[in-house]
Amino acid sequence: MAAALESLESCLERHIPPGELAEVKRILYGGEARKLDLPTAALSAAQEKGFELQGYGFGAALEQLRRPRIVRVGLIQNEIPLPTDTAVAVQVAALHRRIEEIVGVAAMCGVNIVCFQEAWTMPFAFCTREKLPWTEFAESAEDGPTTKFCQELAKKCNMVVVSPILERDELHGGILWNTAVVISNSGALLGKSRKNHIPRVGDFNESTYYMEGNTGHPVFQTQFGTIAVNICYGRHHPLNWLMYSINGAEIIFNPSATIGALSEALWPIEARNAAIANHCFTCPINRVGTVPHHELGHFYGSSYVAAPDGSRTPGLSRTQDGLLVAEMDLNLCRQVSDKWNFKMTGRYEMYAEKLAEAVQPFFIPNIIKE
Amino acid sequence: MAAALESLESCLERHIPPGELAEVKRILYGGEARKLDLPTAALSAAQEKGFELQGYGFGAALEQLRRPRIVRVGLIQNEIPLPTDTAVAVQVAALHRRIEEIVGVAAMCGVNIVCFQEAWTMPFAFCTREKLPWTEFAESAEDGPTTKFCQELAKKCNMVVVSPILERDELHGGILWNTAVVISNSGALLGKSRKNHIPRVGDFNESTYYMEGNTGHPVFQTQFGTIAVNICYGRHHPLNWLMYSINGAEIIFNPSATIGALSEALWPIEARNAAIANHCFTCPINRVGTVPHHELGHFYGSSYVAAPDGSRTPGLSRTQDGLLVAEMDLNLCRQVSDKWNFKMTGRYEMYAEKLAEAVQPFFIPNIIKE
């Protein structure tokens, strides 16, 4: 039932007359997103391979001392292509092939940085509480087969690759982490960034598998801009976005796996608020399809890009594999920051003190009574 | 032009067929808000006095040990009734009369806590940079005529009153503050809460008039629930909302004055994100009408209430005076908190440390390069 609406935006397009639609889009999305003119070959390849391809652009004012810093990011959302009882290695290989296919089209569209969905090499099974076979999908972030696969891809396509996987950390007793591996367009491993906040929500208690990340809030300075990765549930924590931004992130990816009944009303709000509050671009990605033998419903896709000025692209489909290409001039971040001044007016000293007080076991809140 | 669309929601209602409309509302607003059955006498009084009256309700699950804590809040948005070159005292008196009229209807609707818009006793003139006559609208928070007026009103209507004014602080050299005065339903002055973050955005550089507040993040424990007031530009600062919430606020009002060209795409996002992130209700209020002899355009109203589960009411009109009545069971706050656990998973110790580091002049950000 809930899956019936292919996307909010196409529904609005279909029913609202053009004059009012422009106003609706201005109020809802900060204006009409500029459509990118994507290569015909890419559009037909996407159609042939059965995934949606959309492209939108964000501009910025021309400056005198900085050239425009135009970058194209690609967000990929996908179903798992094989049944979850297929052999692990076969499932991983099929996912590698599917992503290779989509990244090929991203390369045709001039994408410079691509990000895949959370734990992209596996079914999102962390609500089952079962260990085998799911933990067999875990890999070394540094030299696992998926990292090697991504390094090849990055080099071949001259593309920065953000690859969120289930990490097996042999250095520390073989424990698991939920980790994004970041690979330079040279093919070099840049580093990794672990999920900072772990959900304990109903069946989605992922602390059965891994704990809060210990890599802090690293940002990765790439040839195409400074990026960070806020994995899934970290989306709900404004301070998590803030620290990536304070470290210098201009684009924050948010690879996710979240289902309709739980979070769909939150989805358009949180990452977009983070783009506004932190004067940066945010890129929430959600998978499509279902959870392994679980009644929870389906992942609702709807990946989108939000800009620092509060505008955003429409979302990808709620039900279909897709590639969203967003072109952005990163100069917009500082331009919006200089206009709104949230960092300058943020009073972080005060909050550092207040938070330090607030976490004390015998903290006395500031309550005024009659 | 931009003023032509009376409200986003009525436009959607008019054009989208019922089946799809329900899905659109679920995705946009977390579901269809329950309409309140308001008294006929209140509806006709509102019509007669020329303001919009809307009522919506938020429920919560029944608990065994706590009764439902049902409270009705009223949000009032209004134009200034007289030309801005009318004598100051006459303008103030007209505003008192207008608000008395609307609060009378709120009382008929069973409102327990009412909040007015930012600097409600005056034209919002802080973009003019002129001092007289605007600074003559400033009053003592403790015993100015507006506070006395609100104390009468509170007592008569058995209503908590949140009265955001321009404050003249005689205790400290007669300086100005942007302050919300909070009055108990007994008529007693509970206290005041000053605007924590001051805009310096184009002509809206309000630091010409007043500085960042020094009252911290007080919350007011009233008979009807624990409330706080985050004034206007503080809406853009997630940490500001957070501290009110950490101190125990279940409802955070956000009296504002903001214009279409500047912020309309941010308006539906920020306060709603705060409700989600902090497991509380938020009540953003924006005035309608225009800025005194200024080309900046009009205040776009659109006051609404957002709930901790991510749902929200439709907005009031973009152009008309209005009263929004929202009934809420405050038990929803803890229920959503127990479900999503953002406070439990917030890692505030880490952020207190990181923020303290980040504000150091020679802070070294966590940047990873090839």
Short mmCIF file of N, CA and C in Angstrom, two decimals, chain A residues 108-247:
data_model
loop_
_atom_site.label_atom_id
_atom_site.label_comp_id
_atom_site.label_asym_id
_atom_site.label_seq_id
_atom_site.Cartn_x
_atom_site.Cartn_y
_atom_site.Cartn_z
N MET A 108 29.61 8.11 -16.99
CA MET A 108 29.13 8.77 -18.22
C MET A 108 28.52 10.14 -17.92
N CYS A 109 28.01 10.30 -16.71
CA CYS A 109 27.38 11.57 -16.30
C CYS A 109 28.38 12.53 -15.66
N GLY A 110 29.65 12.15 -15.67
CA GLY A 110 30.67 13.05 -15.13
C GLY A 110 30.70 13.13 -13.62
N VAL A 111 30.23 12.08 -12.95
CA VAL A 111 30.23 12.09 -11.48
C VAL A 111 31.67 12.04 -10.95
N ASN A 112 31.97 12.88 -9.97
CA ASN A 112 33.30 12.93 -9.36
C ASN A 112 33.39 12.17 -8.04
N ILE A 113 32.29 12.12 -7.32
CA ILE A 113 32.27 11.44 -6.01
C ILE A 113 31.00 10.60 -5.97
N VAL A 114 31.14 9.32 -5.66
CA VAL A 114 29.95 8.47 -5.60
C VAL A 114 29.83 7.88 -4.20
N CYS A 115 28.62 7.75 -3.72
CA CYS A 115 28.42 7.11 -2.42
C CYS A 115 27.34 6.04 -2.55
N PHE A 116 27.61 4.89 -1.96
CA PHE A 116 26.66 3.78 -1.97
C PHE A 116 25.87 3.77 -0.67
N GLN A 117 24.87 2.92 -0.60
CA GLN A 117 24.02 2.88 0.59
C GLN A 117 24.74 2.17 1.75
N GLU A 118 24.19 2.32 2.94
CA GLU A 118 24.78 1.70 4.14
C GLU A 118 24.89 0.18 3.98
N ALA A 119 26.01 -0.37 4.39
CA ALA A 119 26.23 -1.83 4.35
C ALA A 119 25.82 -2.38 2.98
N TRP A 120 26.40 -1.79 1.95
CA TRP A 120 25.88 -2.02 0.60
C TRP A 120 26.17 -3.41 0.05
N THR A 121 27.11 -4.12 0.64
CA THR A 121 27.46 -5.43 0.09
C THR A 121 26.61 -6.56 0.65
N MET A 122 25.53 -6.23 1.34
CA MET A 122 24.77 -7.28 2.03
C MET A 122 23.29 -6.90 2.18
N PRO A 123 22.45 -7.88 2.46
CA PRO A 123 21.08 -7.57 2.87
C PRO A 123 21.16 -6.86 4.22
N PHE A 124 20.26 -5.92 4.46
CA PHE A 124 20.32 -5.20 5.74
C PHE A 124 19.61 -6.04 6.81
N ALA A 125 20.40 -6.89 7.47
CA ALA A 125 19.84 -7.96 8.29
C ALA A 125 19.95 -7.68 9.78
N PHE A 126 20.27 -6.44 10.16
CA PHE A 126 20.61 -6.16 11.57
C PHE A 126 19.38 -6.12 12.48
N CYS A 127 18.22 -6.33 11.90
CA CYS A 127 17.03 -6.44 12.74
C CYS A 127 16.68 -7.90 13.03
N THR A 128 17.42 -8.81 12.45
CA THR A 128 17.08 -10.23 12.65
C THR A 128 17.68 -10.77 13.94
N ARG A 129 18.74 -10.16 14.41
CA ARG A 129 19.53 -10.61 15.55
C ARG A 129 20.27 -11.93 15.30
N GLU A 130 20.12 -12.50 14.11
CA GLU A 130 20.88 -13.70 13.75
C GLU A 130 22.31 -13.31 13.40
N LYS A 131 23.24 -14.20 13.68
CA LYS A 131 24.63 -13.92 13.31
C LYS A 131 24.95 -14.52 11.94
N LEU A 132 25.03 -15.83 11.85
CA LEU A 132 25.29 -16.42 10.53
C LEU A 132 24.00 -16.44 9.73
N PRO A 133 24.04 -16.20 8.46
CA PRO A 133 25.23 -15.94 7.62
C PRO A 133 25.64 -14.48 7.56
N TRP A 134 24.89 -13.60 8.26
CA TRP A 134 25.06 -12.16 8.00
C TRP A 134 26.45 -11.64 8.33
N THR A 135 27.02 -12.13 9.44
CA THR A 135 28.33 -11.61 9.82
C THR A 135 29.42 -12.05 8.82
N GLU A 136 29.09 -13.04 8.00
CA GLU A 136 30.08 -13.44 6.98
C GLU A 136 30.23 -12.39 5.87
N PHE A 137 29.33 -11.43 5.86
CA PHE A 137 29.46 -10.35 4.88
C PHE A 137 30.50 -9.31 5.33
N ALA A 138 30.96 -9.40 6.58
CA ALA A 138 31.92 -8.42 7.08
C ALA A 138 33.27 -8.59 6.40
N GLU A 139 33.95 -7.48 6.20
CA GLU A 139 35.24 -7.49 5.51
C GLU A 139 36.20 -6.50 6.18
N SER A 140 37.48 -6.70 5.94
CA SER A 140 38.46 -5.70 6.35
C SER A 140 38.22 -4.41 5.56
N ALA A 141 38.24 -3.28 6.26
CA ALA A 141 38.08 -2.00 5.56
C ALA A 141 39.31 -1.71 4.70
N GLU A 142 40.48 -2.22 5.16
CA GLU A 142 41.73 -1.86 4.49
C GLU A 142 42.02 -2.74 3.27
N ASP A 143 41.78 -4.04 3.40
CA ASP A 143 42.15 -4.88 2.25
C ASP A 143 41.15 -5.99 1.96
N GLY A 144 39.90 -5.76 2.33
CA GLY A 144 38.86 -6.72 1.96
C GLY A 144 38.57 -6.66 0.47
N PRO A 145 37.90 -7.67 -0.05
CA PRO A 145 37.61 -7.71 -1.50
C PRO A 145 36.79 -6.51 -1.97
N THR A 146 35.91 -6.00 -1.12
CA THR A 146 35.09 -4.86 -1.56
C THR A 146 35.92 -3.59 -1.67
N THR A 147 36.82 -3.39 -0.71
CA THR A 147 37.71 -2.22 -0.81
C THR A 147 38.56 -2.32 -2.07
N LYS A 148 39.08 -3.52 -2.34
CA LYS A 148 39.88 -3.69 -3.58
C LYS A 148 39.04 -3.41 -4.81
N PHE A 149 37.83 -3.92 -4.79
CA PHE A 149 36.90 -3.69 -5.92
C PHE A 149 36.68 -2.18 -6.10
N CYS A 150 36.46 -1.46 -4.99
CA CYS A 150 36.20 -0.02 -5.07
C CYS A 150 37.43 0.75 -5.53
N GLN A 151 38.63 0.27 -5.12
CA GLN A 151 39.84 0.95 -5.54
C GLN A 151 40.02 0.86 -7.07
N GLU A 152 39.74 -0.31 -7.61
CA GLU A 152 39.78 -0.48 -9.08
C GLU A 152 38.81 0.48 -9.76
N LEU A 153 37.59 0.48 -9.22
CA LEU A 153 36.51 1.29 -9.78
C LEU A 153 36.88 2.78 -9.72
N ALA A 154 37.43 3.20 -8.59
CA ALA A 154 37.79 4.60 -8.38
C ALA A 154 38.83 5.06 -9.40
N LYS A 155 39.81 4.21 -9.58
CA LYS A 155 40.90 4.52 -10.50
C LYS A 155 40.39 4.55 -11.94
N LYS A 156 39.63 3.52 -12.28
CA LYS A 156 39.12 3.42 -13.65
C LYS A 156 38.24 4.61 -14.00
N CYS A 157 37.41 5.04 -13.06
CA CYS A 157 36.44 6.10 -13.35
C CYS A 157 36.91 7.47 -12.89
N ASN A 158 38.11 7.57 -12.30
CA ASN A 158 38.60 8.84 -11.75
C ASN A 158 37.57 9.44 -10.79
N MET A 159 37.12 8.62 -9.86
CA MET A 159 35.97 8.99 -9.01
C MET A 159 36.31 8.68 -7.55
N VAL A 160 36.02 9.59 -6.66
CA VAL A 160 36.12 9.29 -5.23
C VAL A 160 34.96 8.34 -4.90
N VAL A 161 35.25 7.26 -4.16
CA VAL A 161 34.22 6.27 -3.84
C VAL A 161 34.02 6.20 -2.33
N VAL A 162 32.79 6.36 -1.88
CA VAL A 162 32.44 6.17 -0.47
C VAL A 162 31.70 4.84 -0.37
N SER A 163 32.32 3.91 0.35
CA SER A 163 31.87 2.53 0.35
C SER A 163 31.53 2.08 1.78
N PRO A 164 30.27 2.20 2.17
CA PRO A 164 29.88 1.82 3.54
C PRO A 164 29.68 0.30 3.64
N ILE A 165 30.46 -0.32 4.51
CA ILE A 165 30.40 -1.78 4.63
C ILE A 165 30.26 -2.20 6.10
N LEU A 166 30.02 -3.48 6.28
CA LEU A 166 30.17 -4.07 7.61
C LEU A 166 31.65 -4.43 7.74
N GLU A 167 32.32 -3.82 8.72
CA GLU A 167 33.77 -4.00 8.85
C GLU A 167 34.11 -5.06 9.88
N ARG A 168 35.03 -5.95 9.50
CA ARG A 168 35.62 -6.90 10.48
C ARG A 168 36.98 -6.35 10.86
N ASP A 169 37.15 -6.05 12.15
CA ASP A 169 38.36 -5.37 12.63
C ASP A 169 39.27 -6.38 13.30
N GLU A 170 40.15 -7.02 12.51
CA GLU A 170 41.02 -8.08 13.02
C GLU A 170 42.02 -7.55 14.03
N LEU A 171 42.34 -6.29 13.94
CA LEU A 171 43.31 -5.67 14.83
C LEU A 171 42.80 -5.63 16.28
N HIS A 172 41.49 -5.72 16.46
CA HIS A 172 40.90 -5.62 17.80
C HIS A 172 39.97 -6.80 18.06
N GLY A 173 40.52 -7.99 17.96
CA GLY A 173 39.75 -9.18 18.32
C GLY A 173 38.69 -9.56 17.31
N GLY A 174 38.79 -9.01 16.12
CA GLY A 174 37.84 -9.41 15.07
C GLY A 174 36.44 -8.89 15.30
N ILE A 175 36.32 -7.78 16.02
CA ILE A 175 34.97 -7.24 16.23
C ILE A 175 34.45 -6.56 14.96
N LEU A 176 33.16 -6.27 15.00
CA LEU A 176 32.50 -5.66 13.84
C LEU A 176 32.30 -4.17 14.06
N TRP A 177 32.28 -3.44 12.97
CA TRP A 177 31.93 -2.02 12.97
C TRP A 177 31.06 -1.74 11.76
N ASN A 178 30.30 -0.68 11.85
CA ASN A 178 29.57 -0.18 10.69
C ASN A 178 30.38 1.00 10.16
N THR A 179 31.01 0.82 9.03
CA THR A 179 32.11 1.70 8.60
C THR A 179 31.97 2.14 7.15
N ALA A 180 32.29 3.40 6.90
CA ALA A 180 32.41 3.86 5.52
C ALA A 180 33.88 3.94 5.15
N VAL A 181 34.24 3.29 4.07
CA VAL A 181 35.60 3.35 3.55
C VAL A 181 35.63 4.42 2.47
N VAL A 182 36.62 5.30 2.55
CA VAL A 182 36.69 6.39 1.57
C VAL A 182 37.93 6.20 0.71
N ILE A 183 37.70 6.17 -0.59
CA ILE A 183 38.78 5.88 -1.55
C ILE A 183 38.94 7.05 -2.50
N SER A 184 40.18 7.48 -2.64
CA SER A 184 40.47 8.61 -3.52
C SER A 184 40.26 8.24 -4.98
N ASN A 185 40.11 9.23 -5.82
CA ASN A 185 39.99 8.96 -7.26
C ASN A 185 41.28 8.41 -7.85
N SER A 186 42.38 8.50 -7.11
CA SER A 186 43.63 7.85 -7.55
C SER A 186 43.59 6.35 -7.31
N GLY A 187 42.62 5.90 -6.53
CA GLY A 187 42.56 4.49 -6.15
C GLY A 187 43.15 4.25 -4.76
N ALA A 188 43.78 5.27 -4.19
CA ALA A 188 44.37 5.12 -2.84
C ALA A 188 43.27 5.09 -1.78
N LEU A 189 43.50 4.28 -0.78
CA LEU A 189 42.60 4.26 0.38
C LEU A 189 42.85 5.53 1.20
N LEU A 190 41.84 6.37 1.33
CA LEU A 190 42.02 7.60 2.10
C LEU A 190 41.85 7.34 3.60
N GLY A 191 40.87 6.52 3.94
CA GLY A 191 40.65 6.25 5.35
C GLY A 191 39.25 5.71 5.59
N LYS A 192 38.84 5.70 6.85
CA LYS A 192 37.52 5.18 7.16
C LYS A 192 36.86 6.01 8.25
N SER A 193 35.56 5.90 8.30
CA SER A 193 34.76 6.70 9.23
C SER A 193 33.66 5.78 9.74
N ARG A 194 33.64 5.60 11.07
CA ARG A 194 32.68 4.64 11.64
C ARG A 194 31.41 5.32 12.12
N LYS A 195 30.34 4.57 12.12
CA LYS A 195 29.02 5.07 12.52
C LYS A 195 29.06 5.48 13.99
N ASN A 196 28.72 6.73 14.27
CA ASN A 196 28.90 7.28 15.62
C ASN A 196 27.75 7.00 16.58
N HIS A 197 26.56 6.82 16.03
CA HIS A 197 25.38 6.64 16.89
C HIS A 197 24.66 5.37 16.42
N ILE A 198 24.39 4.50 17.35
CA ILE A 198 23.85 3.17 17.01
C ILE A 198 22.39 3.08 17.46
N PRO A 199 21.50 2.74 16.55
CA PRO A 199 20.08 2.66 16.93
C PRO A 199 19.80 1.51 17.89
N ARG A 200 18.91 1.82 18.78
CA ARG A 200 18.35 0.80 19.68
C ARG A 200 16.84 0.99 19.63
N VAL A 201 16.29 0.80 18.45
CA VAL A 201 14.89 1.11 18.19
C VAL A 201 14.18 -0.18 17.77
N GLY A 202 13.37 -0.71 18.66
CA GLY A 202 12.63 -1.92 18.33
C GLY A 202 13.58 -3.01 17.85
N ASP A 203 13.23 -3.66 16.75
CA ASP A 203 14.09 -4.71 16.22
C ASP A 203 15.39 -4.18 15.65
N PHE A 204 15.40 -2.86 15.37
CA PHE A 204 16.64 -2.28 14.86
C PHE A 204 17.57 -1.92 16.01
N ASN A 205 17.90 -2.90 16.84
CA ASN A 205 18.91 -2.67 17.85
C ASN A 205 20.22 -3.21 17.31
N GLU A 206 20.94 -2.35 16.63
CA GLU A 206 22.14 -2.80 15.92
C GLU A 206 23.32 -3.01 16.85
N SER A 207 23.13 -2.63 18.13
CA SER A 207 24.24 -2.87 19.07
C SER A 207 24.41 -4.35 19.36
N THR A 208 23.52 -5.20 18.81
CA THR A 208 23.76 -6.64 18.79
C THR A 208 25.00 -6.98 17.96
N TYR A 209 25.33 -6.10 17.02
CA TYR A 209 26.38 -6.40 16.06
C TYR A 209 27.64 -5.56 16.22
N TYR A 210 27.42 -4.26 16.54
CA TYR A 210 28.58 -3.34 16.60
C TYR A 210 28.24 -2.19 17.52
N MET A 211 29.28 -1.51 17.98
CA MET A 211 29.12 -0.44 18.97
C MET A 211 29.35 0.94 18.32
N GLU A 212 29.18 1.98 19.11
CA GLU A 212 29.39 3.34 18.66
C GLU A 212 30.82 3.51 18.12
N GLY A 213 30.95 4.17 17.01
CA GLY A 213 32.24 4.34 16.35
C GLY A 213 33.24 5.11 17.18
N ASN A 214 34.53 4.84 16.93
CA ASN A 214 35.59 5.51 17.67
C ASN A 214 36.52 6.28 16.75
N THR A 215 36.04 6.59 15.57
CA THR A 215 36.89 7.34 14.64
C THR A 215 36.59 8.83 14.66
N GLY A 216 35.71 9.27 15.53
CA GLY A 216 35.41 10.70 15.64
C GLY A 216 34.67 11.23 14.42
N HIS A 217 35.09 12.41 14.01
CA HIS A 217 34.40 13.09 12.89
C HIS A 217 35.40 13.50 11.83
N PRO A 218 36.07 12.50 11.21
CA PRO A 218 37.06 12.85 10.20
C PRO A 218 36.39 13.41 8.94
N VAL A 219 37.09 14.33 8.31
CA VAL A 219 36.66 14.76 6.98
C VAL A 219 37.79 14.42 6.01
N PHE A 220 37.43 14.18 4.78
CA PHE A 220 38.38 13.70 3.78
C PHE A 220 38.54 14.77 2.70
N GLN A 221 39.76 15.27 2.62
CA GLN A 221 40.02 16.32 1.62
C GLN A 221 40.34 15.65 0.30
N THR A 222 39.43 15.71 -0.62
CA THR A 222 39.64 15.07 -1.92
C THR A 222 39.88 16.15 -2.98
N GLN A 223 40.24 15.70 -4.16
CA GLN A 223 40.46 16.64 -5.27
C GLN A 223 39.19 17.44 -5.58
N PHE A 224 38.03 16.88 -5.20
CA PHE A 224 36.77 17.50 -5.61
C PHE A 224 36.03 18.21 -4.47
N GLY A 225 36.63 18.26 -3.30
CA GLY A 225 35.95 18.90 -2.18
C GLY A 225 36.17 18.10 -0.91
N THR A 226 35.83 18.69 0.21
CA THR A 226 36.05 18.06 1.50
C THR A 226 34.76 17.38 1.95
N ILE A 227 34.83 16.09 2.17
CA ILE A 227 33.62 15.30 2.40
C ILE A 227 33.67 14.57 3.75
N ALA A 228 32.49 14.18 4.23
CA ALA A 228 32.40 13.39 5.45
C ALA A 228 31.25 12.41 5.29
N VAL A 229 31.23 11.42 6.18
CA VAL A 229 30.20 10.39 6.09
C VAL A 229 29.53 10.22 7.46
N ASN A 230 28.28 10.60 7.52
CA ASN A 230 27.46 10.45 8.73
C ASN A 230 26.56 9.25 8.46
N ILE A 231 26.86 8.11 9.07
CA ILE A 231 26.13 6.90 8.70
C ILE A 231 24.78 6.81 9.44
N CYS A 232 23.76 6.59 8.71
CA CYS A 232 22.37 6.27 9.09
C CYS A 232 21.84 7.02 10.32
N TYR A 233 21.80 6.36 11.45
CA TYR A 233 21.15 6.87 12.66
C TYR A 233 21.82 8.15 13.19
N GLY A 234 23.05 8.39 12.78
CA GLY A 234 23.72 9.64 13.10
C GLY A 234 22.99 10.84 12.52
N ARG A 235 22.13 10.58 11.55
CA ARG A 235 21.27 11.62 10.96
C ARG A 235 20.37 12.28 11.99
N HIS A 236 19.99 11.55 13.04
CA HIS A 236 19.08 12.08 14.05
C HIS A 236 19.77 12.99 15.06
N HIS A 237 21.08 13.07 14.98
CA HIS A 237 21.84 13.78 16.01
C HIS A 237 22.47 15.05 15.43
N PRO A 238 21.87 16.21 15.69
CA PRO A 238 22.40 17.45 15.12
C PRO A 238 23.86 17.70 15.46
N LEU A 239 24.31 17.26 16.62
CA LEU A 239 25.71 17.49 17.00
C LEU A 239 26.68 16.68 16.14
N ASN A 240 26.23 15.54 15.67
CA ASN A 240 27.07 14.72 14.80
C ASN A 240 27.33 15.45 13.48
N TRP A 241 26.25 15.94 12.86
CA TRP A 241 26.41 16.75 11.63
C TRP A 241 27.32 17.94 11.92
N LEU A 242 27.09 18.61 13.05
CA LEU A 242 27.83 19.84 13.38
C LEU A 242 29.33 19.59 13.42
N MET A 243 29.73 18.48 14.06
CA MET A 243 31.18 18.25 14.21
C MET A 243 31.84 17.95 12.86
N TYR A 244 31.14 17.23 11.97
CA TYR A 244 31.71 17.05 10.63
C TYR A 244 31.88 18.41 9.95
N SER A 245 30.90 19.26 10.15
CA SER A 245 30.95 20.58 9.52
C SER A 245 32.06 21.43 10.13
N ILE A 246 32.18 21.38 11.44
CA ILE A 246 33.24 22.15 12.11
C ILE A 246 34.62 21.70 11.65
N ASN A 247 34.76 20.41 11.35
CA ASN A 247 36.04 19.93 10.83
C ASN A 247 36.25 20.30 9.36
#
